[in-house]
């Protein structure tokens, strides 16, 4: 259920950041990054509040949010899994890792498990090509994987 803009409050850290950046040319990307860093995604109420606080139209904000794959409009799972689909990882079987992870968790692209614990994203490159193929769970990186290793990795994060 969406909240009214007037009822949606940002933490002071974000308000201060917006005040500092909103007067700078090209500030929208920085403001969106900070908003997503704090909330984990850009919700409709957050986008509406950003429009009010920055004077940037909601249409422009959504244009940027939906253009860049980095920005999310739905709340991710507590444990965010990122499967690297960069060239090295892709050639060494990353698609199998992605398919197996989604199968085990019963997730469609951009989905979140019913309990809110997991979400999975295919990402362009993590920058650890020597560990290909790999996935990242939160800040933990797992490399040189096969799809048979995925259940054990996911089990580490269940009920945590």
Short mmCIF file of C-alpha atoms in Angstrom, two decimals:
data_model
loop_
_atom_site.label_atom_id
_atom_site.label_comp_id
_atom_site.label_asym_id
_atom_site.label_seq_id
_atom_site.Cartn_x
_atom_site.Cartn_y
_atom_site.Cartn_z
CA UNK A 1 0.00 0.00 0.00
CA UNK A 2 1.51 3.32 -1.07
CA UNK A 3 1.92 6.02 1.52
CA UNK A 4 0.99 9.62 0.86
CA UNK A 5 3.98 11.81 0.06
CA UNK A 6 3.28 13.99 3.08
CA UNK A 7 3.47 10.91 5.33
CA UNK A 8 6.72 9.57 3.86
CA UNK A 9 9.72 10.72 5.82
CA UNK A 10 13.35 10.49 4.87
CA UNK A 11 16.10 10.16 7.47
CA UNK A 12 18.03 13.34 8.17
CA UNK A 13 21.12 11.88 6.50
CA UNK A 14 19.25 11.65 3.19
CA UNK A 15 17.61 15.06 3.56
CA UNK A 16 21.00 16.68 4.14
CA UNK A 17 22.44 14.84 1.15
CA UNK A 18 19.58 16.01 -1.08
CA UNK A 19 19.97 19.62 0.11
CA UNK A 20 23.66 19.51 -0.74
CA UNK A 21 23.27 17.85 -4.15
CA UNK A 22 20.00 19.19 -5.56
CA UNK A 23 21.60 22.46 -6.69
CA UNK A 24 24.37 20.74 -8.63
CA UNK A 25 24.00 19.94 -12.33
CA UNK A 26 23.44 16.22 -12.95
CA UNK A 27 22.59 15.58 -9.30
CA UNK A 28 19.73 13.15 -9.85
CA UNK A 29 21.90 10.04 -10.24
CA UNK A 30 23.79 10.80 -7.01
CA UNK A 31 20.54 11.43 -5.13
CA UNK A 32 19.03 8.19 -6.44
CA UNK A 33 22.14 6.22 -5.46
CA UNK A 34 21.97 7.61 -1.91
CA UNK A 35 18.24 6.91 -1.69
CA UNK A 36 18.72 3.31 -2.80
CA UNK A 37 21.69 2.91 -0.45
CA UNK A 38 19.48 3.88 2.47
CA UNK A 39 16.23 2.07 1.55
CA UNK A 40 17.55 -0.75 -0.65
CA UNK A 41 15.32 0.35 -3.54
CA UNK A 42 13.42 3.38 -4.89
CA UNK A 43 9.77 3.03 -3.87
CA UNK A 44 6.97 5.07 -5.47
CA UNK A 45 6.54 7.18 -2.30
CA UNK A 46 10.30 7.80 -2.19
CA UNK A 47 10.30 8.88 -5.85
CA UNK A 48 7.35 11.20 -5.19
CA UNK A 49 9.12 12.72 -2.19
CA UNK A 50 12.31 13.18 -4.23
CA UNK A 51 10.28 15.07 -6.83
CA UNK A 52 8.94 17.39 -4.13
CA UNK A 53 12.33 17.92 -2.48
CA UNK A 54 14.35 18.43 -5.67
CA UNK A 55 11.86 20.07 -8.01
CA UNK A 56 12.63 17.34 -10.58
CA UNK A 57 9.52 15.90 -12.21
CA UNK A 58 8.38 12.44 -11.17
CA UNK A 59 8.43 11.44 -14.85
CA UNK A 60 12.12 12.36 -15.13
CA UNK A 61 12.94 10.52 -11.90
CA UNK A 62 11.18 7.37 -13.13
CA UNK A 63 12.83 7.75 -16.52
CA UNK A 64 16.25 7.54 -14.88
CA UNK A 65 15.27 4.81 -12.40
CA UNK A 66 13.86 2.56 -15.12
CA UNK A 67 16.65 3.24 -17.62
CA UNK A 68 19.50 2.06 -15.38
CA UNK A 69 19.34 -1.59 -14.31
CA UNK A 70 21.17 -0.75 -11.08
CA UNK A 71 18.11 0.99 -9.62
CA UNK A 72 15.39 -1.21 -8.14
CA UNK A 73 11.72 -0.28 -7.74
CA UNK A 74 10.82 -3.27 -5.57
CA UNK A 75 12.19 -4.16 -2.19
CA UNK A 76 14.92 -6.80 -2.49
CA UNK A 77 15.22 -9.85 -0.27
CA UNK A 78 17.16 -9.73 2.97
CA UNK A 79 19.85 -11.77 1.20
CA UNK A 80 20.55 -10.31 -2.23
CA UNK A 81 22.15 -12.80 -4.57
CA UNK A 82 24.00 -11.38 -7.57
CA UNK A 83 25.09 -13.81 -10.28
CA UNK A 84 27.87 -12.38 -12.41
CA UNK A 85 27.05 -12.59 -16.12
CA UNK A 86 30.23 -10.92 -17.35
CA UNK A 87 31.99 -12.58 -20.28
CA UNK A 88 34.33 -14.81 -18.25
CA UNK A 89 31.56 -15.95 -15.89
CA UNK A 90 29.06 -16.44 -18.68
CA UNK A 91 31.47 -18.58 -20.70
CA UNK A 92 32.24 -20.71 -17.63
CA UNK A 93 28.60 -21.47 -16.76
CA UNK A 94 27.05 -18.49 -14.97
CA UNK A 95 23.69 -19.11 -16.64
CA UNK A 96 23.58 -22.52 -14.94
CA UNK A 97 24.24 -20.83 -11.58
CA UNK A 98 21.46 -18.32 -12.19
CA UNK A 99 18.99 -20.98 -13.33
CA UNK A 100 19.79 -23.27 -10.39
CA UNK A 101 19.51 -20.44 -7.84
CA UNK A 102 16.13 -19.37 -9.22
CA UNK A 103 14.92 -22.98 -9.34
CA UNK A 104 15.93 -23.70 -5.74
CA UNK A 105 14.25 -20.55 -4.47
CA UNK A 106 11.25 -20.68 -6.82
CA UNK A 107 11.99 -17.21 -8.19
CA UNK A 108 11.21 -15.51 -11.45
CA UNK A 109 13.42 -12.62 -12.63
CA UNK A 110 13.10 -9.63 -10.25
CA UNK A 111 11.25 -11.81 -7.74
CA UNK A 112 11.59 -12.08 -3.98
CA UNK A 113 10.89 -15.23 -1.98
CA UNK A 114 7.56 -15.22 -0.13
CA UNK A 115 9.36 -14.97 3.21
CA UNK A 116 11.33 -11.94 1.96
CA UNK A 117 14.66 -13.69 2.55
CA UNK A 118 16.08 -13.92 -0.99
CA UNK A 119 16.19 -12.06 -4.28
CA UNK A 120 18.41 -12.75 -7.27
CA UNK A 121 19.84 -10.44 -9.90
CA UNK A 122 21.96 -11.14 -12.92
CA UNK A 123 24.69 -8.47 -12.93
CA UNK A 124 27.03 -7.38 -15.71
CA UNK A 125 30.43 -7.89 -14.07
CA UNK A 126 31.66 -8.13 -10.51
CA UNK A 127 35.32 -7.65 -11.44
CA UNK A 128 36.57 -11.00 -10.16
CA UNK A 129 37.06 -12.69 -13.52
CA UNK A 130 39.74 -15.02 -12.14
CA UNK A 131 37.05 -16.60 -9.92
CA UNK A 132 34.60 -17.23 -12.77
CA UNK A 133 31.86 -18.25 -12.56
CA UNK A 134 30.77 -16.58 -9.36
CA UNK A 135 27.95 -15.19 -7.33
CA UNK A 136 27.75 -12.74 -4.49
CA UNK A 137 25.41 -12.97 -1.50
CA UNK A 138 25.37 -9.62 0.28
CA UNK A 139 29.09 -8.91 0.67
CA UNK A 140 30.23 -12.56 0.44
CA UNK A 141 31.74 -13.66 -2.89
CA UNK A 142 31.76 -17.31 -3.99
CA UNK A 143 33.89 -18.23 -6.99
CA UNK A 144 34.81 -21.14 -9.24
CA UNK A 145 31.31 -22.52 -8.74
CA UNK A 146 29.28 -25.29 -10.25
CA UNK A 147 25.51 -25.47 -10.01
CA UNK A 148 25.88 -28.38 -7.55
CA UNK A 149 27.45 -25.96 -5.04
CA UNK A 150 24.47 -23.56 -5.05
CA UNK A 151 22.26 -25.43 -2.52
CA UNK A 152 25.01 -25.36 0.12
CA UNK A 153 25.60 -21.64 -0.37
CA UNK A 154 21.90 -20.79 -0.14
CA UNK A 155 21.52 -22.99 2.97
CA UNK A 156 24.12 -20.84 4.78
CA UNK A 157 21.70 -17.90 4.61
CA UNK A 158 18.42 -19.58 5.45
CA UNK A 159 17.04 -18.49 8.82
CA UNK A 160 19.87 -15.99 9.29
#
